[in-house]
Short mmCIF file of C-alpha atoms in Angstrom, two decimals:
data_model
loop_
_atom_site.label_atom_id
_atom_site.label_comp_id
_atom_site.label_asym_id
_atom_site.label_seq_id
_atom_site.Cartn_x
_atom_site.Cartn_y
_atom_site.Cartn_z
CA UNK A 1 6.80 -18.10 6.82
CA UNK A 2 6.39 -14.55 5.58
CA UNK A 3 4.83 -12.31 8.90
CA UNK A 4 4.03 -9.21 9.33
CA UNK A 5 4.81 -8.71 12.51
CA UNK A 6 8.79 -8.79 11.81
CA UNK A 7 7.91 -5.30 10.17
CA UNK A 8 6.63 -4.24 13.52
CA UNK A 9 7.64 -7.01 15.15
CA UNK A 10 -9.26 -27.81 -0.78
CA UNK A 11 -10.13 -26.97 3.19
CA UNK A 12 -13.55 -29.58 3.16
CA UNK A 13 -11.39 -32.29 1.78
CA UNK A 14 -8.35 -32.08 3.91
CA UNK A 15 -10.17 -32.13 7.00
CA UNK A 16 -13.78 -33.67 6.68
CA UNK A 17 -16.23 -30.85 6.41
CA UNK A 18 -18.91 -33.30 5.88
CA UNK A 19 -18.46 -35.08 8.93
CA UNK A 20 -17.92 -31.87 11.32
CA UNK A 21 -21.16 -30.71 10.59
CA UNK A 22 -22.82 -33.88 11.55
CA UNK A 23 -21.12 -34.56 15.03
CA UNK A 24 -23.27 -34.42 17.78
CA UNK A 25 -20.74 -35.17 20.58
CA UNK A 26 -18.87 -31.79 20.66
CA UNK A 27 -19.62 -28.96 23.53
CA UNK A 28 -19.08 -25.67 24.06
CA UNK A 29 -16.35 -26.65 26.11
CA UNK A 30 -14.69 -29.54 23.98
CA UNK A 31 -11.91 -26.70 22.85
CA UNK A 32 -9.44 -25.74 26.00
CA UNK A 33 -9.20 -22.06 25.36
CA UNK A 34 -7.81 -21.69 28.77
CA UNK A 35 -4.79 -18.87 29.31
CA UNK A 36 -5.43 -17.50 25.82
CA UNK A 37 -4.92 -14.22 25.49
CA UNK A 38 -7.44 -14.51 22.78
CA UNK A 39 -9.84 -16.78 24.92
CA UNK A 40 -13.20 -14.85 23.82
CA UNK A 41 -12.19 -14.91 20.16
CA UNK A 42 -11.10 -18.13 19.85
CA UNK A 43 -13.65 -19.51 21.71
CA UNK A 44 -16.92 -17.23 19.56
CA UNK A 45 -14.75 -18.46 15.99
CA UNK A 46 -15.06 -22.55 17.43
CA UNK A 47 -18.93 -21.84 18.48
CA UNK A 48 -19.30 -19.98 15.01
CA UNK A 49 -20.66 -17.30 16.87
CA UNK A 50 -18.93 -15.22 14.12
CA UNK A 51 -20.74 -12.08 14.81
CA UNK A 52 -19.48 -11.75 18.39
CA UNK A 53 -16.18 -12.92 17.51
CA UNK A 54 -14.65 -9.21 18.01
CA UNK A 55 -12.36 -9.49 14.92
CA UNK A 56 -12.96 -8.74 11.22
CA UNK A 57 -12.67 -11.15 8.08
CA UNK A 58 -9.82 -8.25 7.00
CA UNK A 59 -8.29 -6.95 10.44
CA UNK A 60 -4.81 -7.64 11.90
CA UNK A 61 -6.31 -9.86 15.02
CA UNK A 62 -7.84 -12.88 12.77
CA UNK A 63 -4.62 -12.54 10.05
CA UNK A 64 -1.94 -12.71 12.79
CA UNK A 65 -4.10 -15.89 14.89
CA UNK A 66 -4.29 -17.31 11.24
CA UNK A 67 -0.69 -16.90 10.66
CA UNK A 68 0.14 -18.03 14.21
CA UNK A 69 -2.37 -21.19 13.86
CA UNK A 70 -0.61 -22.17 10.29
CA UNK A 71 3.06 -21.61 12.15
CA UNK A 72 2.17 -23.71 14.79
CA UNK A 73 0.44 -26.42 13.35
CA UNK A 74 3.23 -26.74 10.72
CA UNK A 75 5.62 -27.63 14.11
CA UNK A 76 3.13 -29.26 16.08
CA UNK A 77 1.10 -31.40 13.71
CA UNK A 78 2.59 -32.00 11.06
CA UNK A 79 1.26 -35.71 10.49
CA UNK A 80 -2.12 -34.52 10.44
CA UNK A 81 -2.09 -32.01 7.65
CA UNK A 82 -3.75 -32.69 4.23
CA UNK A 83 -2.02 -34.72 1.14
CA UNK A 84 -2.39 -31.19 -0.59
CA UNK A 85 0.01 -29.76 1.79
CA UNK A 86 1.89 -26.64 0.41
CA UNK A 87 5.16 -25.43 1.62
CA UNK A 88 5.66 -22.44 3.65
CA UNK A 89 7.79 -19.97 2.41
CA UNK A 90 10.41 -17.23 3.75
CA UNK A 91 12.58 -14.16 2.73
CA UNK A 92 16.06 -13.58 3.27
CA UNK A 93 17.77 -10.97 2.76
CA UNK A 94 20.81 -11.81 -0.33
CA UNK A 95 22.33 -8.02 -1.26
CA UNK A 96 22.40 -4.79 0.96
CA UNK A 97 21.39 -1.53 -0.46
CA UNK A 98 24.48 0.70 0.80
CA UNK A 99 24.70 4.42 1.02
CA UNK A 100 27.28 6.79 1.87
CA UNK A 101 28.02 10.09 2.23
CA UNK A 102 30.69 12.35 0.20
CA UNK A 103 33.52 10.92 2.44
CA UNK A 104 32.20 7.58 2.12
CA UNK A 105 31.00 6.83 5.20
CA UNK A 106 28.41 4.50 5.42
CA UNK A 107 25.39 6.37 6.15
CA UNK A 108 22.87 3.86 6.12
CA UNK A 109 21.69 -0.15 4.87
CA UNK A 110 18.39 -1.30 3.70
CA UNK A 111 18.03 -4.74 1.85
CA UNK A 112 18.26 -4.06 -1.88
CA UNK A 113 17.77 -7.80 -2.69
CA UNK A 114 15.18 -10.72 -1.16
CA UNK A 115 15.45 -14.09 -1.78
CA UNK A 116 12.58 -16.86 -1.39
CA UNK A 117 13.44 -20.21 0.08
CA UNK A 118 11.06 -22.86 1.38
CA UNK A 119 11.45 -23.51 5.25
CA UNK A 120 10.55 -27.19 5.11
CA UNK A 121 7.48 -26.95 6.76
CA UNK A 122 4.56 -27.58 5.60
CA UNK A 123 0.45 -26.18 5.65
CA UNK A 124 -3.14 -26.45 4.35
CA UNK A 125 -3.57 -24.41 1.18
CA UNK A 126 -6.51 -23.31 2.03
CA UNK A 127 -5.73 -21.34 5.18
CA UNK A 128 -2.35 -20.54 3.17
CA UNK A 129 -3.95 -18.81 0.57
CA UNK A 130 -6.56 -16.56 2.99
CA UNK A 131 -2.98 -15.79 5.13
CA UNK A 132 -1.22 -14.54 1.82
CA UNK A 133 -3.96 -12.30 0.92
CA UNK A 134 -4.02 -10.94 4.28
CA UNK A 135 0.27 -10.22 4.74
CA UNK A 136 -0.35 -8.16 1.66
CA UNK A 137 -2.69 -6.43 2.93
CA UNK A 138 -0.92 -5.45 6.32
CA UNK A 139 2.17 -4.98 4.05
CA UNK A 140 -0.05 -2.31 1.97
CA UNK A 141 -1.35 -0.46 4.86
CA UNK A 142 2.16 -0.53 6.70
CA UNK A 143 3.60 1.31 3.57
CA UNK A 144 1.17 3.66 3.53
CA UNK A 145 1.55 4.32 7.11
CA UNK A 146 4.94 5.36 6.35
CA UNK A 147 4.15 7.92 3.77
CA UNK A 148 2.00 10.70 6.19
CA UNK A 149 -0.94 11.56 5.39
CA UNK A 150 -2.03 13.38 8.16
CA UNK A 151 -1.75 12.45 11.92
CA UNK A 152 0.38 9.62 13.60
CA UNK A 153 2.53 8.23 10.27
CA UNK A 154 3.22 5.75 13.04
CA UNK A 155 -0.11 4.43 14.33
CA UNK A 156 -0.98 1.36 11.94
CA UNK A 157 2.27 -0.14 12.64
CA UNK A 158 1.92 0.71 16.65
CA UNK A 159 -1.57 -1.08 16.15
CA UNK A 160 -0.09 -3.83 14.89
CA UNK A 161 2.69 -4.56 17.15
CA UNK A 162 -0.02 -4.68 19.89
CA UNK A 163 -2.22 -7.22 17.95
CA UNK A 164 0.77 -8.93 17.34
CA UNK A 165 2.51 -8.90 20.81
CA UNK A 166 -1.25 -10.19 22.37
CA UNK A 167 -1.43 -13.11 19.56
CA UNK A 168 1.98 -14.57 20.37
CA UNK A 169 2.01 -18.13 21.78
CA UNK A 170 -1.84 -18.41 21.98
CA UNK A 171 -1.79 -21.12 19.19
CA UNK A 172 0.89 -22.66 20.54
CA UNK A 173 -0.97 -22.98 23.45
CA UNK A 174 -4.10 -24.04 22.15
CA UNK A 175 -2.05 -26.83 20.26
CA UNK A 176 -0.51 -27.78 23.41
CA UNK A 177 -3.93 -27.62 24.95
CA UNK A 178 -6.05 -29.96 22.10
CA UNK A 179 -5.01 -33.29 20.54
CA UNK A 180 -4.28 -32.20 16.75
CA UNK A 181 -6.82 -34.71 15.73
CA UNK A 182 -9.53 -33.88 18.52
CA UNK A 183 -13.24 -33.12 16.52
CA UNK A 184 -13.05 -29.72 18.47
CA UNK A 185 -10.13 -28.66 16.92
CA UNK A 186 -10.71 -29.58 13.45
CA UNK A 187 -14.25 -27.83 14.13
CA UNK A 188 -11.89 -24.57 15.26
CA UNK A 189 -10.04 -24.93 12.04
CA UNK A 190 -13.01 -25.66 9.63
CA UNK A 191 -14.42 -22.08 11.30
CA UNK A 192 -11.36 -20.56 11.39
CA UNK A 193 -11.10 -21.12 7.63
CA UNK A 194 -15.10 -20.03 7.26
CA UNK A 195 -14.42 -17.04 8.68
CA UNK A 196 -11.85 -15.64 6.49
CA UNK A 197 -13.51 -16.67 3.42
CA UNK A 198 -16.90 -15.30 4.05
CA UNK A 199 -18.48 -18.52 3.98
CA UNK A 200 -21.29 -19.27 7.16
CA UNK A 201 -20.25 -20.76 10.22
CA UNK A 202 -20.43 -24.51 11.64
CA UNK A 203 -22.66 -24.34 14.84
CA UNK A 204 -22.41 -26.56 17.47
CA UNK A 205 -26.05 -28.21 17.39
CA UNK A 206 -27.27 -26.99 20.58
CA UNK A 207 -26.52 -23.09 18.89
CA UNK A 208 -24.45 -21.87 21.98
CA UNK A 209 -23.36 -18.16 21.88
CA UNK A 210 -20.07 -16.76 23.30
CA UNK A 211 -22.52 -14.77 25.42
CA UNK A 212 -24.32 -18.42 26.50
CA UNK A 213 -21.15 -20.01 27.46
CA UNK A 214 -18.98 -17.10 29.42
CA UNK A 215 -21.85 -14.84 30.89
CA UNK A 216 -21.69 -11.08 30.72
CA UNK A 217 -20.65 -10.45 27.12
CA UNK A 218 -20.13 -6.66 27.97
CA UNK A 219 -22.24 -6.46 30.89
CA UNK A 220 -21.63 -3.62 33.68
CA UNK A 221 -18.77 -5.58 36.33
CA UNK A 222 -18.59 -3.35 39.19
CA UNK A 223 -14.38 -3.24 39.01
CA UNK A 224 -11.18 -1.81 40.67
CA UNK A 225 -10.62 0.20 37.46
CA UNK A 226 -7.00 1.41 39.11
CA UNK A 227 -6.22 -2.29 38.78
CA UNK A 228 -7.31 -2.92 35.79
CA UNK A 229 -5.78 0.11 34.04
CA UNK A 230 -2.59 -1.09 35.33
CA UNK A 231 -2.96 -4.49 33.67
CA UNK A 232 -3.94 -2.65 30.40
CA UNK A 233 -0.83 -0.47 30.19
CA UNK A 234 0.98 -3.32 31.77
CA UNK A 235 0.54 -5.61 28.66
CA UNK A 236 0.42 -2.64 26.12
CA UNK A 237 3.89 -1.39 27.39
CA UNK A 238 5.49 -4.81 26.39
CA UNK A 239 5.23 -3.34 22.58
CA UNK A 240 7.38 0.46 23.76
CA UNK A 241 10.68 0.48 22.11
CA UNK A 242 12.32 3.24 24.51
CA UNK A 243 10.21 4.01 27.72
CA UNK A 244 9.23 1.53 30.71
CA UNK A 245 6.57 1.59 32.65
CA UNK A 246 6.61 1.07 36.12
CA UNK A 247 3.91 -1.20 37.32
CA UNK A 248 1.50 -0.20 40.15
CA UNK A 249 2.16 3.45 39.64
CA UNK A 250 -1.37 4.17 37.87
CA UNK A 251 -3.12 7.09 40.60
CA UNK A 252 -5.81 9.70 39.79
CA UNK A 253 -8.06 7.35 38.06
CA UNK A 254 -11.79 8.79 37.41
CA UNK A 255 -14.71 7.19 35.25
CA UNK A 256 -15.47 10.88 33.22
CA UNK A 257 -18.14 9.26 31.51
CA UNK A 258 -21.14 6.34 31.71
CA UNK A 259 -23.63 5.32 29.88
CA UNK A 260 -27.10 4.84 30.44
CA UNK A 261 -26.23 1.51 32.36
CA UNK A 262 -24.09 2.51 34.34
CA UNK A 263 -21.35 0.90 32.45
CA UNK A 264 -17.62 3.03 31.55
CA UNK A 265 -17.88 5.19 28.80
CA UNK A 266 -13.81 6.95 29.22
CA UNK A 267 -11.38 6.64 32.50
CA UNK A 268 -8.54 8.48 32.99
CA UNK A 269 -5.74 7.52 34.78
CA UNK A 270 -2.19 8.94 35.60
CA UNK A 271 0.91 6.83 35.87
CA UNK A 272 4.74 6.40 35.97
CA UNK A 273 7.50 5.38 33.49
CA UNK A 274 11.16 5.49 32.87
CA UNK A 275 12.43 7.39 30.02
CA UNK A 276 16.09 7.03 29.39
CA UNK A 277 16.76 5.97 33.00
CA UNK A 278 14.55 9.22 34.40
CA UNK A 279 11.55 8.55 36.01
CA UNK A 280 8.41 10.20 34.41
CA UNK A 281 4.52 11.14 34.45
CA UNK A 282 2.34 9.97 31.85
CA UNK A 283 -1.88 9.82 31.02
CA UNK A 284 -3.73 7.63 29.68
CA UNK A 285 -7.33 7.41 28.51
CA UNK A 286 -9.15 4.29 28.41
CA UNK A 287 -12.19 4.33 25.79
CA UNK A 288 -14.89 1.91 25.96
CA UNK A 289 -17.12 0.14 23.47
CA UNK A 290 -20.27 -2.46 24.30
CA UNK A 291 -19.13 -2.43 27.66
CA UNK A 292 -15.68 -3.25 27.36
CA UNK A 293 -12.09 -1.05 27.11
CA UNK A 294 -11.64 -0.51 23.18
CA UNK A 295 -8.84 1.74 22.91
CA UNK A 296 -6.02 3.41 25.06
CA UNK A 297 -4.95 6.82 24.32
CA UNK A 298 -1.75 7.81 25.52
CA UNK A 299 -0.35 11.53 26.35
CA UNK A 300 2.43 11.07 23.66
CA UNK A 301 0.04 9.86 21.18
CA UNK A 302 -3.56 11.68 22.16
CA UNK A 303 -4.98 10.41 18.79
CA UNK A 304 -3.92 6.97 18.43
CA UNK A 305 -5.60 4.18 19.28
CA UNK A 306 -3.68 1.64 20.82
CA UNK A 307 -5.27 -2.34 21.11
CA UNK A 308 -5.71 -3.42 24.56
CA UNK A 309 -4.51 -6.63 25.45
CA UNK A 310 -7.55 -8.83 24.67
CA UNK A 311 -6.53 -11.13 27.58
CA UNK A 312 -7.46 -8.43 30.22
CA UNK A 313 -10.64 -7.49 28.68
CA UNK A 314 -11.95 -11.18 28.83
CA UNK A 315 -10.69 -11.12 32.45
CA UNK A 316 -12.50 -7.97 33.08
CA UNK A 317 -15.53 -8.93 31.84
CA UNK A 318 -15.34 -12.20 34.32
CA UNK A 319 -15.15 -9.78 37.08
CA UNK A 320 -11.28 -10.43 37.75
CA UNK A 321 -10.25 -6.90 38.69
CA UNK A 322 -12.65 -6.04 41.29
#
């Protein structure tokens, strides 16, 4: 299958539309969304509580969990995908693109030539075709990152690698975690589906709310914010292609700014890494949005946002870094 993240790194048919939206046995807590990074998302797409699901029809969080649920169902479930199955594809590489300089020295290699094979495995067309739409569109919007227009050149592509890096193995998981022909899980893929195309959600009949079933949903936690800024650049370091961060070395951490709640508005926070081998000093700035860290800012970047890891956040809102 054709992802993105190697750059940075018939739906009511197949699975019985009809009778998902007339079961009456499933719970909030039929799914096991346990150790997913994307626990809050996952768990607000199954509920249909699309409007607090904290990812857009269009943004790089749903298309890589799409592309990760179609990848891992392929592997995992294979017997339980539709009679309309379509085959995933993949690109290999067939002829280099070789140039070199007046002595002829090789001076660099690109891929002049991509082939298309079929991997053997197999998917639902309908989440195929919503997952094509969407590689194109991260392919898009990683070319244009490369062509500056002002600012970071690299920042899309930094974005992505962090979305990416936090989605890896959660579907996996939540395969591993739910029978592939469980009601909740063909509930999660009906919505998961509903989501991408626009189409309203399936609610569970008692109309639970992420907010209903976790608590907080943003409220002020009272935190160790030292702690948790360690966990955030922790996770978001696993996506640095030169430097290393040193964990536990976050010091100087201040809230600079609340809101009328009480809640974080910005934190900064000092910390350590090794750059080449040297050790180093580095700041970061930790934004916050509906009560929860949004972006981090780092010294070498000041204007790029980088994702936190979506893991932490649901921890912090469950008051794990007190």
């Amino acid at each position: 299958m054709r992802f993105s993240a190697t750059i940075a790194i018939g739906l009511a048919a197949s699975i019985g539309l009809g009778s998902l939206s007339a079961q009456s046995g499933l719970g909030s807590g039929s799914l096991n969304v346990g150790g997913l990074n994307y626990e809050s998302e996952v768990q607000a797409i199954y509920l249909g509580d699309f409007a607090n699901a904290r990812m857009e029809p269009e943004g790089n969080s749903y298309a890589f969990l799409l592309q990760n649920y179609i990848d891992a169902f392929s592997r995992k479930c294979p017997r339980s995908l539709p009679a309309n199955k379509v085959e995933i594809t993949a690109q290999r590489c067939v002829a280099d693109r070789v140039t070199r300089n007046g002595f002829g020295v090789e001076v660099s290699r690109t891929c002049g030539q991509y082939q298309t094979y079929g991997t053997g495995r197999y998917a639902d067309p309908a989440l195929m075709a919503i997952s094509s739409r969407l590689e194109a569109k991260q392919s898009r919007e990683i070319l244009g990152s490369i062509i500056p227009q002002g600012g970071d050149p690299g920042a899309q592509t930094r974005r992505m690698t962090d979305v990416a890096l936090a989605a890896r193995g959660d579907m996996d998981l939540l395969l591993s975690q739910n029978s592939c022909t469980s009601a909740a899980l063909k509930r999660f893929q009906a919505n998961l589906q509903r989501f991408g195309s626009g189409s309203a959600p399936l609610r569970l009949s008692n109309g639970a709310t992420l907010a209903s079933t976790r608590g907080g949903g943003g409220a002020y936690v009272p935190s160790n914010y030292g702690k948790l800024v360690d966990a955030l650049i922790a996770e978001n370091s696993r996506g640095w292609m030169f430097n290393r961060y040193m964990r536990g070395s976050v010091s100087n951490v201040s809230v600079t700014r609340k809101d009328a709640a009480g809640r974080p508005l910005s934190i900064n926070a000092r910390y350590r890494f090794n750059q080449m081998g040297n050790p180093s000093n580095g700041s970061v700035r930790v934004e916050y949005r509906d009560g929860r860290p949004a972006c981090l800012y780092f010294f070498d970047a000041p204007s790029t946002c980088r994702v936190p890891s979506p893991g932490v956040v649901t921890a912090y809102e469950k008051g794990e870094y007190r």
